[in-house]
Short mmCIF file of C-alpha atoms and ligand atoms in Angstrom, two decimals:
data_model
loop_
_atom_site.label_atom_id
_atom_site.label_comp_id
_atom_site.label_asym_id
_atom_site.label_seq_id
_atom_site.Cartn_x
_atom_site.Cartn_y
_atom_site.Cartn_z
CA MET A 498 0.03 -0.01 0.02
CA ILE A 499 2.82 2.42 0.87
CA GLU A 500 4.42 1.66 -2.45
CA ASN A 501 1.11 2.44 -4.09
CA ASP A 502 0.86 5.78 -2.25
CA ILE A 503 4.24 6.83 -3.69
CA THR A 504 3.12 5.81 -7.22
CA ILE A 505 -0.20 7.60 -6.80
CA ASN A 506 1.63 10.82 -5.85
CA GLU A 507 3.89 10.46 -8.87
CA VAL A 508 0.87 10.01 -11.22
CA LYS A 509 -0.85 13.01 -9.60
CA LYS A 510 2.21 15.13 -10.24
CA ILE A 511 2.27 14.22 -13.94
CA LEU A 512 -1.47 14.84 -14.32
CA SER A 513 -0.99 18.14 -12.36
CA ASP A 514 -4.11 19.49 -10.70
CA LYS A 515 -6.30 19.51 -13.76
CA LYS A 516 -9.61 17.71 -13.32
CA ARG A 517 -9.67 14.45 -15.29
CA LEU A 518 -12.61 12.28 -16.09
CA ALA A 519 -12.74 8.46 -16.04
CA TYR A 520 -15.19 6.10 -17.72
CA VAL A 521 -15.26 2.66 -16.08
CA ARG A 522 -17.63 -0.02 -17.36
CA SER A 523 -17.96 -3.48 -15.83
CA PHE A 524 -19.44 -6.48 -17.52
CA GLY A 525 -20.37 -9.91 -16.13
CA CYS A 526 -21.16 -10.93 -12.63
CA GLN A 527 -21.48 -8.87 -9.43
CA LEU A 528 -17.99 -9.89 -8.35
CA ASN A 529 -16.69 -8.14 -11.40
CA VAL A 530 -18.88 -5.09 -10.73
CA SER A 531 -17.40 -5.07 -7.24
CA ASP A 532 -13.89 -5.06 -8.76
CA GLY A 533 -15.00 -2.16 -10.97
CA GLU A 534 -15.94 -0.24 -7.80
CA LYS A 535 -12.41 -0.88 -6.47
CA ILE A 536 -10.88 0.31 -9.72
CA LYS A 537 -12.93 3.48 -9.37
CA GLY A 538 -11.70 3.81 -5.76
CA LEU A 539 -8.10 3.88 -6.96
CA LEU A 540 -8.86 6.32 -9.78
CA LYS A 541 -10.56 8.60 -7.25
CA ARG A 542 -7.47 8.57 -5.07
CA ILE A 543 -5.42 9.60 -8.12
CA GLY A 544 -7.78 12.51 -8.59
CA TYR A 545 -10.23 11.42 -11.30
CA ASP A 546 -13.93 12.25 -11.42
CA PHE A 547 -16.32 9.97 -13.22
CA THR A 548 -18.43 10.23 -16.35
CA ASP A 549 -21.00 8.01 -18.06
CA ASP A 550 -20.07 9.48 -21.44
CA GLU A 551 -17.00 7.87 -22.94
CA LYS A 552 -16.57 10.86 -25.29
CA GLN A 553 -15.81 13.08 -22.28
CA ALA A 554 -13.37 10.66 -20.72
CA ASP A 555 -9.57 11.06 -20.29
CA ILE A 556 -9.29 7.42 -19.29
CA ILE A 557 -11.53 4.49 -20.27
CA ILE A 558 -11.30 1.18 -18.46
CA LEU A 559 -13.39 -1.79 -19.64
CA ASN A 560 -13.70 -4.38 -16.90
CA THR A 561 -14.47 -7.49 -18.96
CA CYS A 562 -16.24 -10.90 -18.58
CA ALA A 563 -15.22 -14.12 -20.29
CA VAL A 564 -17.96 -16.48 -19.18
CA ARG A 565 -19.58 -16.70 -22.65
CA GLU A 566 -18.45 -15.84 -26.15
CA SER A 567 -21.18 -13.21 -26.50
CA ALA A 568 -19.73 -11.29 -23.52
CA GLU A 569 -16.36 -11.23 -25.21
CA GLU A 570 -17.75 -10.22 -28.61
CA ARG A 571 -19.54 -7.30 -27.04
CA VAL A 572 -16.28 -5.97 -25.55
CA PHE A 573 -14.36 -6.46 -28.88
CA GLY A 574 -17.17 -4.46 -30.57
CA ILE A 575 -16.79 -1.64 -28.09
CA ILE A 576 -12.99 -1.64 -28.32
CA GLY A 577 -13.35 -1.37 -32.09
CA SER A 578 -15.70 1.56 -31.93
CA MET A 579 -13.41 3.32 -29.46
CA LYS A 580 -10.60 3.50 -31.97
CA LYS A 581 -12.16 6.70 -33.31
CA LEU A 582 -12.23 8.27 -29.86
CA LYS A 583 -8.48 7.69 -29.55
CA GLU A 584 -7.85 9.22 -32.98
CA GLU A 585 -9.82 12.31 -31.99
CA LYS A 586 -8.09 12.55 -28.59
CA PRO A 587 -4.66 11.00 -28.70
CA SER A 588 -4.07 11.69 -24.98
CA LEU A 589 -6.94 9.32 -24.13
CA ILE A 590 -5.77 6.34 -22.09
CA MET A 591 -7.62 3.04 -22.69
CA GLY A 592 -7.22 -0.01 -20.48
CA LEU A 593 -8.72 -3.45 -20.24
CA ALA A 594 -9.33 -5.22 -16.98
CA GLY A 595 -11.31 -8.28 -15.82
CA CYS A 596 -11.61 -11.90 -16.84
CA MET A 597 -10.92 -11.64 -20.61
CA THR A 598 -7.43 -10.35 -19.93
CA ALA A 599 -6.55 -13.43 -17.89
CA GLN A 600 -6.71 -15.63 -21.00
CA GLU A 601 -3.39 -15.67 -22.76
CA HIS A 602 -4.81 -16.00 -26.28
CA VAL A 603 -7.11 -12.97 -25.69
CA ALA A 604 -4.29 -10.86 -24.25
CA GLU A 605 -2.14 -11.69 -27.30
CA LYS A 606 -4.93 -10.88 -29.73
CA ILE A 607 -5.41 -7.47 -28.07
CA LYS A 608 -1.74 -6.62 -28.18
CA LYS A 609 -1.51 -7.65 -31.81
CA SER A 610 -4.72 -6.29 -33.24
CA TYR A 611 -5.95 -3.45 -31.04
CA PRO A 612 -3.30 -0.74 -30.75
CA GLN A 613 -5.84 1.61 -29.20
CA ILE A 614 -5.48 -0.36 -25.90
CA ASP A 615 -2.69 1.08 -23.73
CA PHE A 616 -2.70 -1.40 -20.88
CA ILE A 617 -4.09 -4.70 -19.68
CA MET A 618 -4.67 -5.24 -16.01
CA GLY A 619 -5.22 -8.84 -14.83
CA THR A 620 -7.95 -9.86 -12.37
CA SER A 621 -5.36 -10.16 -9.63
CA ALA A 622 -3.58 -6.90 -10.38
CA ILE A 623 -6.13 -4.16 -9.56
CA ASN A 624 -3.73 -2.63 -7.05
CA SER A 625 -1.20 -2.21 -9.85
CA LEU A 626 -3.42 0.33 -11.54
CA PRO A 627 -1.37 3.40 -10.35
CA LYS A 628 1.85 1.71 -11.63
CA LEU A 629 0.24 0.82 -14.99
CA LEU A 630 -1.01 4.42 -15.33
CA LEU A 631 2.43 5.76 -14.53
CA ASP A 632 3.97 3.52 -17.22
CA CYS A 633 1.41 4.80 -19.77
CA LEU A 634 2.01 8.40 -18.91
CA LYS A 635 5.72 7.84 -19.42
CA GLY A 636 4.92 6.49 -22.91
CA GLU A 637 5.16 2.75 -22.26
CA LYS A 638 2.52 0.46 -23.70
CA PHE A 639 1.06 -2.86 -22.67
CA SER A 640 2.24 -3.25 -19.18
CA ALA A 641 0.28 -6.48 -19.01
CA ASP A 642 0.49 -6.90 -15.30
CA THR A 643 -1.23 -10.14 -14.42
CA GLY A 644 0.86 -11.22 -11.44
CA GLU A 645 -0.05 -13.64 -8.72
CA TYR A 646 -3.48 -13.66 -7.08
CA ASP A 647 -2.75 -11.28 -4.26
CA ASP A 648 -5.19 -10.21 -1.58
CA PHE A 649 -6.49 -7.06 -3.10
CA SER A 650 -9.73 -7.18 -1.18
CA GLU A 651 -8.81 -4.85 1.64
CA ASN A 652 -8.75 -1.76 -0.54
CA PRO A 653 -9.14 1.39 1.49
CA GLU A 654 -11.56 3.02 -0.92
CA GLN A 655 -14.32 1.85 -3.19
CA VAL A 656 -16.66 4.01 -5.26
CA ARG A 657 -19.91 2.16 -4.90
CA GLU A 658 -22.62 2.25 -7.58
CA SER A 659 -25.48 2.42 -5.09
CA THR A 660 -26.08 4.25 -1.81
CA PHE A 661 -28.35 1.53 -0.39
CA LYS A 662 -27.32 -1.81 -1.94
CA ALA A 663 -23.80 -3.09 -1.39
CA SER A 664 -21.93 -6.07 -2.73
CA VAL A 665 -19.39 -7.59 -0.31
CA PRO A 666 -17.13 -10.28 -1.77
CA ILE A 667 -16.34 -12.86 0.91
CA MET A 668 -14.06 -14.97 -1.23
CA PHE A 669 -12.38 -14.99 -4.60
CA GLY A 670 -11.65 -17.70 -7.10
CA CYS A 671 -13.13 -21.15 -7.58
CA ASN A 672 -11.90 -24.74 -7.10
CA ASN A 673 -14.76 -26.54 -8.79
CA PHE A 674 -13.75 -26.82 -12.44
CA CYS A 675 -17.18 -27.42 -13.91
CA THR A 676 -16.13 -28.62 -17.35
CA TYR A 677 -17.88 -25.81 -19.28
CA CYS A 678 -16.65 -22.95 -17.14
CA ILE A 679 -13.72 -20.54 -17.62
CA VAL A 680 -13.97 -18.93 -14.14
CA PRO A 681 -11.45 -21.14 -12.29
CA TYR A 682 -8.87 -20.38 -15.05
CA VAL A 683 -9.32 -16.62 -14.96
CA ARG A 684 -9.88 -16.17 -11.21
CA GLY A 685 -7.54 -18.68 -9.66
CA ARG A 686 -8.12 -20.87 -6.58
CA GLU A 687 -10.47 -20.07 -3.71
CA ARG A 688 -9.26 -17.42 -1.26
CA SER A 689 -11.52 -16.44 1.68
CA ARG A 690 -11.41 -13.03 3.25
CA LYS A 691 -10.98 -12.90 7.02
CA PRO A 692 -14.31 -12.94 8.86
CA GLU A 693 -13.42 -9.83 10.89
CA ASP A 694 -12.71 -7.85 7.68
CA ILE A 695 -16.04 -8.88 6.21
CA ILE A 696 -17.98 -8.16 9.43
CA ASN A 697 -16.30 -4.75 9.82
CA GLU A 698 -17.12 -3.86 6.22
CA VAL A 699 -20.79 -4.86 6.65
CA ARG A 700 -20.98 -2.95 9.97
CA ASN A 701 -19.66 0.18 8.23
CA LEU A 702 -22.02 -0.17 5.31
CA VAL A 703 -25.03 -0.60 7.59
CA SER A 704 -24.05 2.41 9.70
CA ASN A 705 -23.76 4.37 6.47
CA GLY A 706 -27.36 3.55 5.62
CA TYR A 707 -26.96 0.51 3.33
CA LYS A 708 -30.13 -1.62 3.38
CA GLU A 709 -29.13 -4.64 1.34
CA ILE A 710 -25.89 -6.54 1.77
CA MET A 711 -25.11 -9.03 -0.98
CA LEU A 712 -22.34 -11.49 0.04
CA LEU A 713 -20.52 -12.70 -3.01
CA GLY A 714 -18.39 -15.70 -4.03
CA GLN A 715 -18.37 -18.27 -6.88
CA ASN A 716 -19.37 -20.82 -4.23
CA VAL A 717 -20.06 -19.12 -0.89
CA ASN A 718 -20.68 -22.52 0.70
CA SER A 719 -16.98 -23.30 0.63
CA TYR A 720 -16.19 -20.05 2.45
CA GLY A 721 -13.57 -20.46 5.17
CA LYS A 722 -12.21 -23.82 4.08
CA ASP A 723 -8.84 -22.24 3.28
CA LEU A 724 -8.66 -20.19 6.46
CA GLY A 725 -7.80 -23.11 8.75
CA ASN A 726 -9.84 -21.84 11.67
CA ASN A 727 -13.09 -23.79 11.42
CA MET A 728 -14.94 -20.77 10.03
CA THR A 729 -17.87 -21.76 7.86
CA PHE A 730 -20.36 -19.88 5.70
CA PRO A 731 -23.35 -20.53 8.02
CA ALA A 732 -21.24 -19.27 10.98
CA LEU A 733 -20.33 -16.13 9.05
CA LEU A 734 -24.02 -15.58 8.20
CA ARG A 735 -24.96 -15.87 11.89
CA GLU A 736 -22.30 -13.26 12.84
CA ILE A 737 -23.48 -10.83 10.15
CA ASN A 738 -27.12 -11.36 11.24
CA LYS A 739 -26.13 -10.14 14.73
CA ILE A 740 -25.07 -6.71 13.42
CA ASP A 741 -27.55 -4.06 14.61
CA GLY A 742 -29.63 -2.25 12.03
CA ASP A 743 -32.52 -2.66 9.57
CA PHE A 744 -31.00 -4.44 6.58
CA ILE A 745 -31.39 -7.58 4.49
CA ILE A 746 -28.65 -10.17 3.83
CA ARG A 747 -28.43 -11.92 0.48
CA PHE A 748 -25.75 -14.18 -0.97
CA MET A 749 -24.64 -15.68 -4.30
CA SER A 750 -23.82 -18.29 -5.54
CA SER A 751 -24.45 -21.40 -3.58
CA HIS A 752 -23.17 -24.64 -5.13
CA PRO A 753 -25.79 -27.39 -4.60
CA LYS A 754 -23.13 -29.99 -3.70
CA ASP A 755 -22.31 -27.93 -0.59
CA ALA A 756 -25.74 -26.56 0.30
CA SER A 757 -25.98 -28.14 3.76
CA GLN A 758 -28.88 -28.54 6.14
CA GLU A 759 -26.98 -26.23 8.44
CA LEU A 760 -27.06 -23.53 5.77
CA ILE A 761 -30.79 -23.92 5.28
CA ASP A 762 -31.46 -23.98 9.07
CA THR A 763 -29.41 -20.78 9.29
CA ILE A 764 -31.51 -19.09 6.60
CA PHE A 765 -34.66 -19.91 8.50
CA SER A 766 -33.30 -19.00 11.95
CA CYS A 767 -31.78 -15.60 11.03
CA ASP A 768 -34.30 -12.80 10.68
CA LYS A 769 -32.19 -10.62 8.37
CA ILE A 770 -31.38 -13.33 5.79
CA ALA A 771 -33.64 -13.15 2.70
CA LYS A 772 -35.98 -16.14 2.28
CA HIS A 773 -34.67 -16.89 -1.13
CA LEU A 774 -31.96 -19.19 -2.42
CA HIS A 775 -30.26 -19.13 -5.79
CA LEU A 776 -29.32 -22.76 -6.36
CA PRO A 777 -27.78 -23.25 -9.82
CA LEU A 778 -29.01 -26.56 -11.21
CA GLN A 779 -27.46 -26.31 -14.75
CA SER A 780 -29.17 -29.46 -15.98
CA GLY A 781 -31.95 -31.84 -14.89
CA SER A 782 -30.12 -34.93 -16.22
CA ASN A 783 -27.71 -36.96 -14.16
CA SER A 784 -25.62 -37.94 -17.14
CA VAL A 785 -25.25 -34.25 -18.21
CA LEU A 786 -24.42 -33.24 -14.61
CA GLU A 787 -21.70 -35.85 -14.58
CA ARG A 788 -20.24 -34.58 -17.86
CA MET A 789 -20.35 -31.10 -16.39
CA ASN A 790 -18.48 -32.28 -13.27
CA ARG A 791 -21.11 -30.74 -11.02
CA ARG A 792 -20.68 -33.49 -8.38
CA TYR A 793 -24.34 -33.84 -7.32
CA THR A 794 -27.20 -35.92 -8.65
CA ILE A 795 -30.75 -34.81 -9.28
CA GLU A 796 -31.75 -36.96 -6.29
CA GLN A 797 -29.34 -35.10 -3.98
CA TYR A 798 -30.41 -31.74 -5.34
CA SER A 799 -34.10 -32.65 -4.90
CA GLU A 800 -33.41 -33.72 -1.30
CA THR A 801 -32.10 -30.20 -0.59
CA VAL A 802 -35.19 -28.62 -2.20
CA ASP A 803 -37.50 -30.95 -0.32
CA TYR A 804 -35.83 -30.04 2.97
CA ILE A 805 -36.30 -26.29 2.21
CA ARG A 806 -39.92 -26.76 1.14
CA SER A 807 -40.72 -28.89 4.19
CA ASN A 808 -39.79 -25.86 6.26
CA ASP A 809 -41.64 -23.47 3.99
CA PRO A 810 -43.63 -24.74 0.98
CA ASP A 811 -43.57 -21.24 -0.60
CA PHE A 812 -39.86 -20.67 -0.26
CA SER A 813 -38.48 -18.81 -3.26
CA LEU A 814 -35.89 -20.59 -5.37
CA THR A 815 -34.12 -19.40 -8.50
CA THR A 816 -31.61 -21.21 -10.67
CA ASP A 817 -29.21 -21.17 -13.66
CA ILE A 818 -29.67 -23.55 -16.58
CA ILE A 819 -27.32 -24.31 -19.48
CA VAL A 820 -29.05 -25.46 -22.63
CA GLY A 821 -27.19 -27.44 -25.27
CA PHE A 822 -24.18 -28.76 -23.32
CA PRO A 823 -22.13 -30.76 -25.87
CA ASN A 824 -24.12 -33.77 -27.11
CA GLU A 825 -27.04 -33.17 -24.80
CA THR A 826 -29.69 -35.48 -26.15
CA ASP A 827 -33.34 -34.58 -26.51
CA SER A 828 -34.32 -36.89 -23.66
CA GLU A 829 -31.63 -35.35 -21.40
CA PHE A 830 -33.08 -31.92 -22.22
CA ARG A 831 -36.67 -33.19 -21.45
CA GLU A 832 -35.36 -34.18 -17.98
CA THR A 833 -34.42 -30.52 -17.42
CA LEU A 834 -37.94 -29.41 -18.46
CA ASP A 835 -39.46 -31.99 -16.07
CA ILE A 836 -37.51 -30.77 -13.09
CA ILE A 837 -38.30 -27.15 -13.91
CA LYS A 838 -41.97 -27.96 -13.76
CA ARG A 839 -41.51 -29.97 -10.57
CA ILE A 840 -39.39 -27.55 -8.57
CA ARG A 841 -41.37 -24.46 -9.69
CA TYR A 842 -38.56 -21.85 -9.57
CA ASP A 843 -39.68 -18.24 -9.29
CA ASN A 844 -37.09 -17.36 -11.90
CA ILE A 845 -34.49 -19.07 -14.00
CA TYR A 846 -31.39 -17.60 -15.74
CA SER A 847 -30.80 -19.70 -18.81
CA PHE A 848 -27.89 -19.70 -21.21
CA ILE A 849 -27.05 -21.52 -24.38
CA TYR A 850 -23.73 -23.41 -23.86
CA SER A 851 -20.81 -21.41 -25.08
CA ARG A 852 -17.49 -23.15 -25.87
CA ARG A 853 -14.62 -21.69 -23.82
CA THR A 854 -11.05 -22.37 -24.94
CA GLY A 855 -9.03 -24.19 -22.35
CA THR A 856 -11.98 -25.86 -20.57
CA LYS A 857 -12.53 -29.67 -20.54
CA ALA A 858 -15.85 -29.44 -22.34
CA SER A 859 -14.27 -27.49 -25.19
CA GLU A 860 -12.47 -30.70 -26.26
CA ILE A 861 -15.74 -32.60 -26.81
CA VAL A 862 -16.85 -32.88 -30.47
CA ASP A 863 -20.41 -31.53 -30.27
CA THR A 864 -22.95 -32.89 -32.72
CA ILE A 865 -25.99 -30.85 -31.70
CA PRO A 866 -26.78 -28.14 -34.26
CA GLU A 867 -27.14 -24.52 -33.00
CA GLU A 868 -30.73 -24.35 -34.32
CA VAL A 869 -31.71 -27.26 -32.05
CA LYS A 870 -30.18 -25.44 -29.04
CA SER A 871 -32.11 -22.24 -29.90
CA LEU A 872 -35.37 -24.17 -30.19
CA ARG A 873 -34.71 -25.86 -26.83
CA MET A 874 -34.05 -22.52 -25.29
CA ARG A 875 -37.34 -21.13 -26.60
CA GLU A 876 -39.18 -24.11 -25.21
CA LEU A 877 -37.51 -23.77 -21.79
CA LEU A 878 -38.37 -20.08 -21.56
CA GLU A 879 -41.98 -20.79 -22.59
CA ILE A 880 -42.37 -23.39 -19.86
CA GLN A 881 -40.74 -21.13 -17.28
CA ARG A 882 -43.08 -18.29 -18.24
CA GLU A 883 -46.03 -20.56 -17.40
CA VAL A 884 -44.43 -21.68 -14.13
CA SER A 885 -43.70 -18.06 -13.06
CA THR A 886 -47.18 -16.86 -13.99
CA GLU A 887 -48.72 -19.62 -11.86
CA ASN A 888 -46.18 -19.13 -9.02
CA TYR A 889 -46.57 -15.43 -8.67
CA LYS A 890 -50.31 -15.81 -8.06
CA ARG A 891 -49.46 -17.05 -4.57
CA PHE A 892 -48.45 -13.56 -3.54
CA VAL A 893 -51.80 -11.90 -4.38
CA GLY A 894 -53.55 -10.69 -1.24
CA ARG A 895 -50.33 -10.93 0.83
CA ARG A 896 -48.16 -8.27 2.39
CA MET A 897 -44.64 -7.88 1.18
CA ARG A 898 -41.75 -5.82 2.44
CA ILE A 899 -40.03 -4.15 -0.44
CA LEU A 900 -36.68 -2.34 -0.77
CA VAL A 901 -37.53 0.38 -3.31
CA ASP A 902 -34.81 0.57 -5.94
CA GLY A 903 -36.00 2.71 -8.79
CA VAL A 904 -38.84 4.30 -10.81
CA SER A 905 -40.94 2.19 -13.18
CA LYS A 906 -39.80 2.43 -16.77
CA LYS A 907 -43.34 1.67 -18.00
CA ARG A 908 -45.69 3.68 -15.84
CA THR A 909 -45.23 7.30 -14.61
CA GLY A 910 -45.90 7.75 -10.89
CA TYR A 911 -44.87 4.14 -10.24
CA ILE A 912 -41.80 2.83 -8.47
CA THR A 913 -40.20 -0.62 -8.30
CA GLY A 914 -38.32 -2.70 -5.83
CA LYS A 915 -37.49 -6.22 -4.68
CA SER A 916 -39.20 -8.23 -2.03
CA ASN A 917 -37.47 -10.31 0.59
CA GLU A 918 -38.08 -13.30 -1.75
CA PHE A 919 -36.30 -11.50 -4.61
CA ILE A 920 -39.57 -10.86 -6.47
CA ILE A 921 -39.88 -7.59 -8.47
CA ALA A 922 -42.76 -5.42 -7.33
CA GLU A 923 -44.24 -2.31 -8.97
CA PHE A 924 -46.58 0.12 -7.26
CA ALA A 925 -47.60 3.78 -7.05
CA GLY A 926 -45.09 5.82 -5.10
CA ASP A 927 -42.62 8.66 -5.06
CA LYS A 928 -39.04 8.45 -6.10
CA SER A 929 -38.03 9.92 -2.75
CA MET A 930 -38.73 6.40 -1.39
CA ILE A 931 -35.82 4.88 -3.36
CA GLY A 932 -33.44 3.27 -0.90
CA SER A 933 -35.99 2.61 1.84
CA PHE A 934 -38.22 -0.30 2.84
CA VAL A 935 -41.97 -0.05 2.31
CA GLU A 936 -44.76 -2.46 3.03
CA ILE A 937 -47.19 -3.28 0.18
CA GLU A 938 -50.27 -5.35 -0.30
CA VAL A 939 -50.03 -7.36 -3.49
CA THR A 940 -53.09 -6.84 -5.68
CA ASP A 941 -52.04 -8.47 -8.97
CA SER A 942 -49.39 -10.70 -10.46
CA MET A 943 -47.67 -11.09 -13.81
CA ASN A 944 -45.01 -13.56 -14.92
CA TRP A 945 -42.09 -11.26 -14.11
CA ALA A 946 -43.36 -9.19 -11.20
CA VAL A 947 -46.20 -8.45 -8.79
CA SER A 948 -48.05 -5.15 -8.42
CA GLY A 949 -49.74 -3.65 -5.39
CA ARG A 950 -50.22 -0.65 -3.24
CA ILE A 951 -48.30 0.76 -0.26
CA ILE A 952 -50.03 0.20 3.09
N1 SAH B 676 -20.15 -19.86 -9.62
C1 SAH B 676 -21.44 -19.72 -10.02
C2 SAH B 676 -21.60 -19.43 -11.50
C3 SAH B 676 -20.85 -18.34 -12.17
S1 SAH B 676 -21.09 -18.22 -13.87
C4 SAH B 676 -22.15 -21.07 -9.78
O1 SAH B 676 -21.56 -22.09 -9.87
O2 SAH B 676 -23.36 -21.01 -9.61
C5 SAH B 676 -22.88 -17.95 -13.94
C6 SAH B 676 -23.60 -18.91 -14.77
O3 SAH B 676 -23.17 -18.85 -16.11
C7 SAH B 676 -23.44 -20.39 -14.45
O4 SAH B 676 -24.22 -20.81 -13.41
C8 SAH B 676 -23.80 -21.07 -15.75
O5 SAH B 676 -25.17 -21.37 -15.80
C9 SAH B 676 -23.43 -20.05 -16.80
N2 SAH B 676 -22.23 -20.44 -17.54
C10 SAH B 676 -21.01 -20.60 -17.08
N3 SAH B 676 -20.17 -21.03 -18.11
C11 SAH B 676 -20.92 -21.11 -19.23
C12 SAH B 676 -20.69 -21.50 -20.56
N4 SAH B 676 -19.50 -21.89 -20.94
N5 SAH B 676 -21.72 -21.45 -21.42
C13 SAH B 676 -22.97 -21.10 -21.01
N6 SAH B 676 -23.28 -20.73 -19.78
C14 SAH B 676 -22.24 -20.76 -18.84
FE1 SF4 B 677 -17.81 -22.01 -12.80
FE2 SF4 B 677 -18.56 -24.18 -11.53
FE3 SF4 B 677 -16.88 -22.51 -10.33
FE4 SF4 B 677 -19.42 -21.81 -10.71
S1 SF4 B 677 -18.73 -23.48 -9.43
S2 SF4 B 677 -17.62 -20.57 -11.13
S3 SF4 B 677 -19.95 -22.74 -12.66
S4 SF4 B 677 -16.48 -23.74 -12.17
FE1 F3S B 678 -17.60 -13.20 -16.03
FE2 F3S B 678 -15.41 -13.25 -14.65
FE3 F3S B 678 -17.71 -13.01 -13.44
S1 F3S B 678 -15.88 -14.51 -16.41
S2 F3S B 678 -19.14 -14.09 -14.77
S3 F3S B 678 -16.89 -11.54 -14.86
S4 F3S B 678 -15.90 -14.06 -12.66
#
């Protein structure tokens, strides 16, 4: 940190006292968004203000995601279109951060074919930003600092996107190596933050008025295993639940193979923990799950769901589904549809399988045509629409506590928010309520949200 302070002062000197503007855009998951907030924290210390208009910016940083090809293509498109900005303003500094940069073949491609990019900052190298900037200002290009996975989590400053919802990473990396997934390759092995650092951060956020704390990790259920002090995720949850204040605790993601009874008992026994669980299923077929290296069976997954529903038949579950894993047969896909109907998720996030270079699944010769995968996706979405429409009816006539988070894009005079169960609600209200809890009575339901009135 001291080393960084010296570098920050040096950068400040070169930039002099002129006000500079930074444009930082994060793609991908909330962990990446959280990294983007840390990048902004460092830029703020250097003296930058922020803009949402890339044309105004003196520095542009794209914090990228590599989970699917579409995410990468989007970023390449943006980099391409930014070439013109650089021509118009040669002093503009452009950097790439995030998961794309951690793939060697992508970093090479950028160096070779995209001269408008001045630096690449690996996922483990956020704290090197002042150094990278200094190199750029001295005329050096492509300081591709990817380094070891250091503990960059205890950054002193973070420029948060919201004043009432905060993401708090509790661990980094992933050890699971699901065969389709690039994350373990671009984020390294699991590293847990110390419980006292997490608890202090949450305490500070709550005392600064934050109402929703989202604990983040690729598999929060393995939190603490690397700390060597018997700390577990349920124990951490119980500690956070003890913090004084009116706030709600959420967490993502929870790997089904490690979703223990203790975790579920903790959700039910802690008043601040949301009564909602995101439990990524990926596929309803045991043979596909095995090829994915998910390390649970449908029977084990169903047991967890049954245990939850025996405590609360209405408990809200959401999931992730991958359609078209290499050589997924029609009957394997039908098994996914069956379980979707049986479990009745409130929401699913579904993706067509995307081949990621370097992963195990990328070596499989896939015989399923893309058109078949698209048709399956449409069928899955259609079925889920029916399930959600039916499911959401259960809320009509009930009271819900909502954290208001914005104004309705469709109806003037209406505001929106999320319920404890992670259901979107829309109702008449004033935008001054954004960031506070309100109680509503649900009067109607749709397949994506409920509507009601404040009581
Ligand atoms: N660690 C989290 C997932 C992070 S990635 C977990 O295990 O739940 C978020 C989701 O993206 C995954 O759950 C999966 O459904 C999807 N995904 C990951 N790799 C993918 C790929 N190669 N193609 C399509 N979807 C993918
Ligand atoms: Fe990817 Fe699996 Fe790790 Fe999630 S648990 S990040 S899907 S490898
Ligand atoms: Fe994407 Fe990296 Fe997150 S690959 S989903 S931004 S961990």
